[in-house]
Amino acid sequence: MADDKPGYDDTPIIPGQTWKVHDKNRPQARIVTPGTACTPEKPGSAPSDAIVLFDGKDLTNWRGRDGAAKWKLENGYMEVVPSTGDIQTVQEFGDCQLHLEWAEPAVVKGESQGRGNSGVFLMGTYEIQVLDCYQNPTYADGSTGGIYGQWPPLVNACRKPGEWQAYDIIWLAPRFENGKLIRPAHVTVLQNGVLLHHHKMLIGPTCHRTVEPYKPHPPVGPLKLQDHGDLVRFRYIWYRPLRDYDE
Ligand code: MG
């Protein structure tokens, strides 16, 4: 019988895998149509299998502390309304590739942690700092893109205040079994295409002026954005669950 699949079946097994070298029966990669890159002028577009959490048009995927998210929606972005509180997604997810586009206030106000502070809280618990660190010194582990209170970013890749910026985050959630941590969380972060963290291990949840051990939680959680009293904007947010991730 004709067998026109490309590949081989007379090759050795790849150590640690169940497949042979160039295995003709090994499944093909899923097809994903890529999106387009974000520029300071224009939002990007999401890959075909991404789940869009915010596209600049409505806040239906988001909730505030008293129900509806109270942040301002205008001109294709949302903006923090100080004192209305953090907002978080209705959707809950764990391991993911996450993309966010955000901008610091063009009118510079405050200094250190008081300048353009917001935050991306993975699973509502683990913060990647959002801050205006363009010519604004602050403590290293609280800088833009820092794993707050734990790891400073490798570099400062901030654009000027008012310019749109992007985070691309690969998040591997912590694993708990029978109430015990069996694998800590790991994160990789790029800001404007520049690497800030490579597979960095988190020591626990985000804290201010202290450290705390992990507390067991479900394998999924919401994405939370922080109201720290500053007029930070977000315009495009999507994620892809890492269902293909092979431990
Ligand atoms: Mg913050």
PDB file of C-alpha atoms and ligand atoms in Angstrom:
ATOM      1  CA  MET A   1       0.000   0.000   0.000  1.00  0.00           C
ATOM      2  CA  ALA A   2       1.340   3.410  -0.875  1.00  0.00           C
ATOM      3  CA  ASP A   3       2.387   5.439   2.131  1.00  0.00           C
ATOM      4  CA  ASP A   4       3.150   9.015   1.135  1.00  0.00           C
ATOM      5  CA  LYS A   5       3.572  10.515   4.598  1.00  0.00           C
ATOM      6  CA  PRO A   6       6.909  12.261   4.775  1.00  0.00           C
ATOM      7  CA  GLY A   7       9.304  10.875   7.365  1.00  0.00           C
ATOM      8  CA  TYR A   8      10.675   7.591   8.608  1.00  0.00           C
ATOM      9  CA  ASP A   9       9.721   4.564  10.675  1.00  0.00           C
ATOM     10  CA  ASP A  10      13.100   2.806  10.807  1.00  0.00           C
ATOM     11  CA  THR A  11      14.862   5.378  12.961  1.00  0.00           C
ATOM     12  CA  PRO A  12      15.753   5.244  16.695  1.00  0.00           C
ATOM     13  CA  ILE A  13      13.416   6.474  19.441  1.00  0.00           C
ATOM     14  CA  ILE A  14      14.353   9.983  20.630  1.00  0.00           C
ATOM     15  CA  PRO A  15      15.606   9.601  24.222  1.00  0.00           C
ATOM     16  CA  GLY A  16      12.956  10.719  26.732  1.00  0.00           C
ATOM     17  CA  GLN A  17      10.180  10.692  24.107  1.00  0.00           C
ATOM     18  CA  THR A  18       7.865   8.113  22.598  1.00  0.00           C
ATOM     19  CA  TRP A  19       8.548   9.239  18.992  1.00  0.00           C
ATOM     20  CA  LYS A  20      11.204   8.116  16.550  1.00  0.00           C
ATOM     21  CA  VAL A  21      13.619  10.551  14.889  1.00  0.00           C
ATOM     22  CA  HIS A  22      11.716  12.176  11.946  1.00  0.00           C
ATOM     23  CA  ASP A  23       8.720   9.973  12.848  1.00  0.00           C
ATOM     24  CA  LYS A  24       6.285   9.924   9.926  1.00  0.00           C
ATOM     25  CA  ASN A  25       3.363   9.377  12.307  1.00  0.00           C
ATOM     26  CA  ARG A  26       4.158  12.229  14.680  1.00  0.00           C
ATOM     27  CA  PRO A  27       1.271  14.752  14.714  1.00  0.00           C
ATOM     28  CA  GLN A  28       1.730  18.026  12.908  1.00  0.00           C
ATOM     29  CA  ALA A  29       1.744  21.352  14.779  1.00  0.00           C
ATOM     30  CA  ARG A  30      -1.640  23.070  14.985  1.00  0.00           C
ATOM     31  CA  ILE A  31      -2.023  25.902  12.513  1.00  0.00           C
ATOM     32  CA  VAL A  32      -2.222  29.366  14.094  1.00  0.00           C
ATOM     33  CA  THR A  33      -2.482  32.447  11.941  1.00  0.00           C
ATOM     34  CA  PRO A  34      -0.174  35.052  13.460  1.00  0.00           C
ATOM     35  CA  GLY A  35      -1.338  38.552  14.321  1.00  0.00           C
ATOM     36  CA  THR A  36       0.464  41.787  13.629  1.00  0.00           C
ATOM     37  CA  ALA A  37       2.859  43.673  15.870  1.00  0.00           C
ATOM     38  CA  CYS A  38       1.807  46.615  17.997  1.00  0.00           C
ATOM     39  CA  THR A  39       3.459  49.944  17.205  1.00  0.00           C
ATOM     40  CA  PRO A  40       3.352  53.147  19.243  1.00  0.00           C
ATOM     41  CA  GLU A  41       0.738  54.411  16.747  1.00  0.00           C
ATOM     42  CA  LYS A  42      -1.444  51.337  16.289  1.00  0.00           C
ATOM     43  CA  PRO A  43      -2.571  48.299  18.300  1.00  0.00           C
ATOM     44  CA  GLY A  44      -1.406  44.927  17.085  1.00  0.00           C
ATOM     45  CA  SER A  45      -3.767  42.092  16.226  1.00  0.00           C
ATOM     46  CA  ALA A  46      -4.024  38.771  18.031  1.00  0.00           C
ATOM     47  CA  PRO A  47      -3.069  35.330  16.717  1.00  0.00           C
ATOM     48  CA  SER A  48      -6.053  33.284  15.503  1.00  0.00           C
ATOM     49  CA  ASP A  49      -6.297  31.113  18.622  1.00  0.00           C
ATOM     50  CA  ALA A  50      -5.964  33.946  21.156  1.00  0.00           C
ATOM     51  CA  ILE A  51      -8.695  34.899  23.598  1.00  0.00           C
ATOM     52  CA  VAL A  52      -9.154  38.651  23.526  1.00  0.00           C
ATOM     53  CA  LEU A  53      -9.806  40.138  26.968  1.00  0.00           C
ATOM     54  CA  PHE A  54      -9.878  43.759  25.850  1.00  0.00           C
ATOM     55  CA  ASP A  55      -9.906  45.288  22.374  1.00  0.00           C
ATOM     56  CA  GLY A  56     -10.520  48.920  23.272  1.00  0.00           C
ATOM     57  CA  LYS A  57     -14.267  48.739  22.691  1.00  0.00           C
ATOM     58  CA  ASP A  58     -15.955  47.492  25.855  1.00  0.00           C
ATOM     59  CA  LEU A  59     -15.389  46.304  29.400  1.00  0.00           C
ATOM     60  CA  THR A  60     -17.746  43.331  29.336  1.00  0.00           C
ATOM     61  CA  ASN A  61     -14.931  40.918  30.211  1.00  0.00           C
ATOM     62  CA  TRP A  62     -14.013  42.945  33.302  1.00  0.00           C
ATOM     63  CA  ARG A  63     -15.354  43.399  36.812  1.00  0.00           C
ATOM     64  CA  GLY A  64     -14.636  45.975  39.510  1.00  0.00           C
ATOM     65  CA  ARG A  65     -14.856  45.613  43.253  1.00  0.00           C
ATOM     66  CA  ASP A  66     -18.585  46.404  43.331  1.00  0.00           C
ATOM     67  CA  GLY A  67     -19.603  44.662  40.124  1.00  0.00           C
ATOM     68  CA  ALA A  68     -19.047  46.526  36.863  1.00  0.00           C
ATOM     69  CA  ALA A  69     -15.556  47.830  36.066  1.00  0.00           C
ATOM     70  CA  LYS A  70     -15.628  51.610  36.569  1.00  0.00           C
ATOM     71  CA  TRP A  71     -12.550  52.537  34.558  1.00  0.00           C
ATOM     72  CA  LYS A  72     -12.959  55.076  31.738  1.00  0.00           C
ATOM     73  CA  LEU A  73     -13.422  53.778  28.224  1.00  0.00           C
ATOM     74  CA  GLU A  74     -12.604  56.170  25.371  1.00  0.00           C
ATOM     75  CA  ASN A  75     -10.798  56.394  22.018  1.00  0.00           C
ATOM     76  CA  GLY A  76      -9.959  52.696  21.917  1.00  0.00           C
ATOM     77  CA  TYR A  77      -8.444  52.364  25.370  1.00  0.00           C
ATOM     78  CA  MET A  78      -9.398  52.113  29.018  1.00  0.00           C
ATOM     79  CA  GLU A  79      -7.914  54.356  31.691  1.00  0.00           C
ATOM     80  CA  VAL A  80      -7.697  53.945  35.445  1.00  0.00           C
ATOM     81  CA  VAL A  81     -10.221  56.060  37.332  1.00  0.00           C
ATOM     82  CA  PRO A  82      -8.455  56.592  40.651  1.00  0.00           C
ATOM     83  CA  SER A  83     -10.198  55.204  43.731  1.00  0.00           C
ATOM     84  CA  THR A  84     -12.584  53.000  41.727  1.00  0.00           C
ATOM     85  CA  GLY A  85     -10.361  50.034  42.529  1.00  0.00           C
ATOM     86  CA  ASP A  86      -8.585  47.275  40.676  1.00  0.00           C
ATOM     87  CA  ILE A  87     -10.395  45.520  37.856  1.00  0.00           C
ATOM     88  CA  GLN A  88     -10.186  41.871  36.911  1.00  0.00           C
ATOM     89  CA  THR A  89     -11.284  39.549  34.164  1.00  0.00           C
ATOM     90  CA  VAL A  90     -14.354  37.380  34.356  1.00  0.00           C
ATOM     91  CA  GLN A  91     -12.308  34.656  32.663  1.00  0.00           C
ATOM     92  CA  GLU A  92      -9.911  32.640  34.752  1.00  0.00           C
ATOM     93  CA  PHE A  93      -6.844  30.969  33.320  1.00  0.00           C
ATOM     94  CA  GLY A  94      -3.474  29.528  34.302  1.00  0.00           C
ATOM     95  CA  ASP A  95      -0.428  28.809  32.111  1.00  0.00           C
ATOM     96  CA  CYS A  96      -0.534  31.273  29.243  1.00  0.00           C
ATOM     97  CA  GLN A  97       1.074  33.587  26.755  1.00  0.00           C
ATOM     98  CA  LEU A  98      -0.262  37.031  27.600  1.00  0.00           C
ATOM     99  CA  HIS A  99      -0.026  40.260  25.613  1.00  0.00           C
ATOM    100  CA  LEU A 100      -0.871  43.709  26.994  1.00  0.00           C
ATOM    101  CA  GLU A 101      -0.533  47.171  25.462  1.00  0.00           C
ATOM    102  CA  TRP A 102      -0.413  50.067  27.887  1.00  0.00           C
ATOM    103  CA  ALA A 103       0.673  53.667  28.173  1.00  0.00           C
ATOM    104  CA  GLU A 104       1.872  55.912  30.963  1.00  0.00           C
ATOM    105  CA  PRO A 105       0.262  59.348  31.448  1.00  0.00           C
ATOM    106  CA  ALA A 106       1.766  61.886  29.013  1.00  0.00           C
ATOM    107  CA  VAL A 107       1.585  64.498  31.765  1.00  0.00           C
ATOM    108  CA  VAL A 108       4.369  63.496  34.136  1.00  0.00           C
ATOM    109  CA  LYS A 109       3.395  63.686  37.775  1.00  0.00           C
ATOM    110  CA  GLY A 110       4.932  62.300  40.961  1.00  0.00           C
ATOM    111  CA  GLU A 111       8.130  60.351  41.391  1.00  0.00           C
ATOM    112  CA  SER A 112       9.414  56.878  42.209  1.00  0.00           C
ATOM    113  CA  GLN A 113       6.428  54.581  42.916  1.00  0.00           C
ATOM    114  CA  GLY A 114       4.080  57.549  42.573  1.00  0.00           C
ATOM    115  CA  ARG A 115       4.656  57.993  38.826  1.00  0.00           C
ATOM    116  CA  GLY A 116       2.297  56.077  36.574  1.00  0.00           C
ATOM    117  CA  ASN A 117       1.907  53.099  38.872  1.00  0.00           C
ATOM    118  CA  SER A 118      -0.389  50.240  37.908  1.00  0.00           C
ATOM    119  CA  GLY A 119       0.228  46.537  37.694  1.00  0.00           C
ATOM    120  CA  VAL A 120      -0.515  43.296  35.931  1.00  0.00           C
ATOM    121  CA  PHE A 121      -1.522  40.718  38.531  1.00  0.00           C
ATOM    122  CA  LEU A 122      -1.308  37.209  37.154  1.00  0.00           C
ATOM    123  CA  MET A 123      -3.988  35.010  38.712  1.00  0.00           C
ATOM    124  CA  GLY A 124      -4.908  38.107  40.726  1.00  0.00           C
ATOM    125  CA  THR A 125      -1.876  37.477  42.946  1.00  0.00           C
ATOM    126  CA  TYR A 126       1.519  37.866  41.252  1.00  0.00           C
ATOM    127  CA  GLU A 127       2.420  41.364  40.054  1.00  0.00           C
ATOM    128  CA  ILE A 128       4.441  42.437  37.062  1.00  0.00           C
ATOM    129  CA  GLN A 129       4.931  46.108  37.817  1.00  0.00           C
ATOM    130  CA  VAL A 130       3.579  48.821  35.539  1.00  0.00           C
ATOM    131  CA  LEU A 131       5.342  52.116  36.261  1.00  0.00           C
ATOM    132  CA  ASP A 132       6.823  55.076  34.411  1.00  0.00           C
ATOM    133  CA  CYS A 133      10.549  54.433  34.852  1.00  0.00           C
ATOM    134  CA  TYR A 134      11.558  56.763  32.026  1.00  0.00           C
ATOM    135  CA  GLN A 135      14.037  58.981  33.875  1.00  0.00           C
ATOM    136  CA  ASN A 136      12.384  58.063  37.169  1.00  0.00           C
ATOM    137  CA  PRO A 137      14.558  56.206  39.693  1.00  0.00           C
ATOM    138  CA  THR A 138      12.838  53.910  42.161  1.00  0.00           C
ATOM    139  CA  TYR A 139      13.832  50.775  44.061  1.00  0.00           C
ATOM    140  CA  ALA A 140      15.016  48.111  41.616  1.00  0.00           C
ATOM    141  CA  ASP A 141      12.494  45.368  42.398  1.00  0.00           C
ATOM    142  CA  GLY A 142       9.659  47.856  41.937  1.00  0.00           C
ATOM    143  CA  SER A 143      10.785  49.112  38.498  1.00  0.00           C
ATOM    144  CA  THR A 144       8.812  48.770  35.288  1.00  0.00           C
ATOM    145  CA  GLY A 145       8.451  45.084  34.481  1.00  0.00           C
ATOM    146  CA  GLY A 146       9.809  44.018  37.848  1.00  0.00           C
ATOM    147  CA  ILE A 147       8.386  40.971  39.587  1.00  0.00           C
ATOM    148  CA  TYR A 148       7.360  43.276  42.385  1.00  0.00           C
ATOM    149  CA  GLY A 149       9.347  42.859  45.580  1.00  0.00           C
ATOM    150  CA  GLN A 150      11.281  39.886  44.178  1.00  0.00           C
ATOM    151  CA  TRP A 151      13.191  40.408  40.925  1.00  0.00           C
ATOM    152  CA  PRO A 152      14.159  43.620  39.118  1.00  0.00           C
ATOM    153  CA  PRO A 153      13.892  43.527  35.310  1.00  0.00           C
ATOM    154  CA  LEU A 154      17.143  42.728  33.481  1.00  0.00           C
ATOM    155  CA  VAL A 155      16.983  46.114  31.728  1.00  0.00           C
ATOM    156  CA  ASN A 156      14.949  49.301  31.591  1.00  0.00           C
ATOM    157  CA  ALA A 157      13.174  49.226  28.200  1.00  0.00           C
ATOM    158  CA  CYS A 158      10.702  52.048  28.884  1.00  0.00           C
ATOM    159  CA  ARG A 159       9.338  54.247  26.178  1.00  0.00           C
ATOM    160  CA  LYS A 160       8.581  57.882  26.957  1.00  0.00           C
ATOM    161  CA  PRO A 161       5.445  58.730  28.938  1.00  0.00           C
ATOM    162  CA  GLY A 162       2.394  58.836  26.667  1.00  0.00           C
ATOM    163  CA  GLU A 163       3.834  56.329  24.160  1.00  0.00           C
ATOM    164  CA  TRP A 164       2.195  52.929  23.821  1.00  0.00           C
ATOM    165  CA  GLN A 165       4.202  50.002  25.112  1.00  0.00           C
ATOM    166  CA  ALA A 166       3.735  46.240  25.169  1.00  0.00           C
ATOM    167  CA  TYR A 167       4.309  43.405  27.580  1.00  0.00           C
ATOM    168  CA  ASP A 168       4.547  39.841  26.353  1.00  0.00           C
ATOM    169  CA  ILE A 169       4.450  37.419  29.234  1.00  0.00           C
ATOM    170  CA  ILE A 170       4.839  33.641  29.395  1.00  0.00           C
ATOM    171  CA  TRP A 171       3.307  32.481  32.644  1.00  0.00           C
ATOM    172  CA  LEU A 172       3.650  29.069  34.214  1.00  0.00           C
ATOM    173  CA  ALA A 173       1.366  28.918  37.226  1.00  0.00           C
ATOM    174  CA  PRO A 174       2.451  27.356  40.492  1.00  0.00           C
ATOM    175  CA  ARG A 175       1.312  23.784  41.058  1.00  0.00           C
ATOM    176  CA  PHE A 176      -0.151  22.599  44.331  1.00  0.00           C
ATOM    177  CA  GLU A 177      -0.979  19.074  45.361  1.00  0.00           C
ATOM    178  CA  ASN A 178      -2.798  18.195  48.569  1.00  0.00           C
ATOM    179  CA  GLY A 179      -2.266  21.740  49.813  1.00  0.00           C
ATOM    180  CA  LYS A 180       1.498  21.670  49.151  1.00  0.00           C
ATOM    181  CA  LEU A 181       3.558  23.543  46.582  1.00  0.00           C
ATOM    182  CA  ILE A 182       5.038  21.059  44.111  1.00  0.00           C
ATOM    183  CA  ARG A 183       6.329  23.584  41.547  1.00  0.00           C
ATOM    184  CA  PRO A 184       6.731  27.349  41.999  1.00  0.00           C
ATOM    185  CA  ALA A 185       5.495  29.800  39.358  1.00  0.00           C
ATOM    186  CA  HIS A 186       7.872  30.844  36.561  1.00  0.00           C
ATOM    187  CA  VAL A 187       7.599  33.857  34.309  1.00  0.00           C
ATOM    188  CA  THR A 188       9.233  35.198  31.167  1.00  0.00           C
ATOM    189  CA  VAL A 189       8.579  38.862  30.355  1.00  0.00           C
ATOM    190  CA  LEU A 190       9.390  41.057  27.346  1.00  0.00           C
ATOM    191  CA  GLN A 191       8.760  44.792  27.270  1.00  0.00           C
ATOM    192  CA  ASN A 192       8.614  46.302  23.795  1.00  0.00           C
ATOM    193  CA  GLY A 193      10.302  43.148  22.487  1.00  0.00           C
ATOM    194  CA  VAL A 194      13.173  43.352  24.981  1.00  0.00           C
ATOM    195  CA  LEU A 195      13.706  40.522  27.474  1.00  0.00           C
ATOM    196  CA  LEU A 196      13.160  41.534  31.122  1.00  0.00           C
ATOM    197  CA  HIS A 197      12.904  38.084  32.756  1.00  0.00           C
ATOM    198  CA  HIS A 198      13.769  34.661  31.428  1.00  0.00           C
ATOM    199  CA  HIS A 199      11.928  31.801  33.133  1.00  0.00           C
ATOM    200  CA  LYS A 200      12.287  33.508  36.498  1.00  0.00           C
ATOM    201  CA  MET A 201      11.070  31.622  39.559  1.00  0.00           C
ATOM    202  CA  LEU A 202       8.708  33.441  41.925  1.00  0.00           C
ATOM    203  CA  ILE A 203       9.188  32.947  45.644  1.00  0.00           C
ATOM    204  CA  GLY A 204       5.516  33.527  46.453  1.00  0.00           C
ATOM    205  CA  PRO A 205       2.666  36.010  46.097  1.00  0.00           C
ATOM    206  CA  THR A 206       3.336  39.731  45.635  1.00  0.00           C
ATOM    207  CA  CYS A 207       3.771  41.681  48.868  1.00  0.00           C
ATOM    208  CA  HIS A 208       4.793  45.205  49.887  1.00  0.00           C
ATOM    209  CA  ARG A 209       7.782  45.508  52.270  1.00  0.00           C
ATOM    210  CA  THR A 210       7.660  41.852  53.214  1.00  0.00           C
ATOM    211  CA  VAL A 211       7.743  38.314  51.828  1.00  0.00           C
ATOM    212  CA  GLU A 212       5.143  35.580  52.099  1.00  0.00           C
ATOM    213  CA  PRO A 213       5.193  31.907  51.204  1.00  0.00           C
ATOM    214  CA  TYR A 214       2.876  30.476  48.558  1.00  0.00           C
ATOM    215  CA  LYS A 215      -0.698  29.870  49.595  1.00  0.00           C
ATOM    216  CA  PRO A 216      -2.450  27.072  47.706  1.00  0.00           C
ATOM    217  CA  HIS A 217      -4.961  28.242  45.098  1.00  0.00           C
ATOM    218  CA  PRO A 218      -6.756  26.795  42.073  1.00  0.00           C
ATOM    219  CA  PRO A 219      -4.822  26.215  38.823  1.00  0.00           C
ATOM    220  CA  VAL A 220      -6.666  29.125  37.192  1.00  0.00           C
ATOM    221  CA  GLY A 221      -7.361  32.688  38.284  1.00  0.00           C
ATOM    222  CA  PRO A 222      -8.370  36.077  36.867  1.00  0.00           C
ATOM    223  CA  LEU A 223      -6.057  38.677  35.375  1.00  0.00           C
ATOM    224  CA  LYS A 224      -6.136  41.780  37.579  1.00  0.00           C
ATOM    225  CA  LEU A 225      -5.072  45.323  36.681  1.00  0.00           C
ATOM    226  CA  GLN A 226      -4.147  47.679  39.483  1.00  0.00           C
ATOM    227  CA  ASP A 227      -5.667  51.029  40.387  1.00  0.00           C
ATOM    228  CA  HIS A 228      -2.731  52.726  42.095  1.00  0.00           C
ATOM    229  CA  GLY A 229      -4.239  56.171  41.651  1.00  0.00           C
ATOM    230  CA  ASP A 230      -2.479  57.025  38.376  1.00  0.00           C
ATOM    231  CA  LEU A 231      -4.006  57.551  34.919  1.00  0.00           C
ATOM    232  CA  VAL A 232      -2.474  54.517  33.207  1.00  0.00           C
ATOM    233  CA  ARG A 233      -4.108  53.295  29.982  1.00  0.00           C
ATOM    234  CA  PHE A 234      -4.549  49.844  28.441  1.00  0.00           C
ATOM    235  CA  ARG A 235      -5.692  49.309  24.862  1.00  0.00           C
ATOM    236  CA  TYR A 236      -5.304  45.663  23.880  1.00  0.00           C
ATOM    237  CA  ILE A 237      -5.060  42.510  25.966  1.00  0.00           C
ATOM    238  CA  TRP A 238      -5.158  38.903  24.812  1.00  0.00           C
ATOM    239  CA  TYR A 239      -3.892  35.527  25.947  1.00  0.00           C
ATOM    240  CA  ARG A 240      -3.319  32.047  24.608  1.00  0.00           C
ATOM    241  CA  PRO A 241      -3.673  29.164  27.045  1.00  0.00           C
ATOM    242  CA  LEU A 242      -0.503  27.079  26.969  1.00  0.00           C
ATOM    243  CA  ARG A 243      -2.317  23.821  26.402  1.00  0.00           C
ATOM    244  CA  ASP A 244       0.598  22.610  24.300  1.00  0.00           C
ATOM    245  CA  TYR A 245       3.107  23.178  27.083  1.00  0.00           C
ATOM    246  CA  ASP A 246       4.812  19.895  27.857  1.00  0.00           C
ATOM    247  CA  GLU A 247       6.152  19.551  31.366  1.00  0.00           C
TER     248      GLU A 247
HETATM  249 MG    MG B   1       1.977  48.476  40.809  1.00  0.00          MG
END
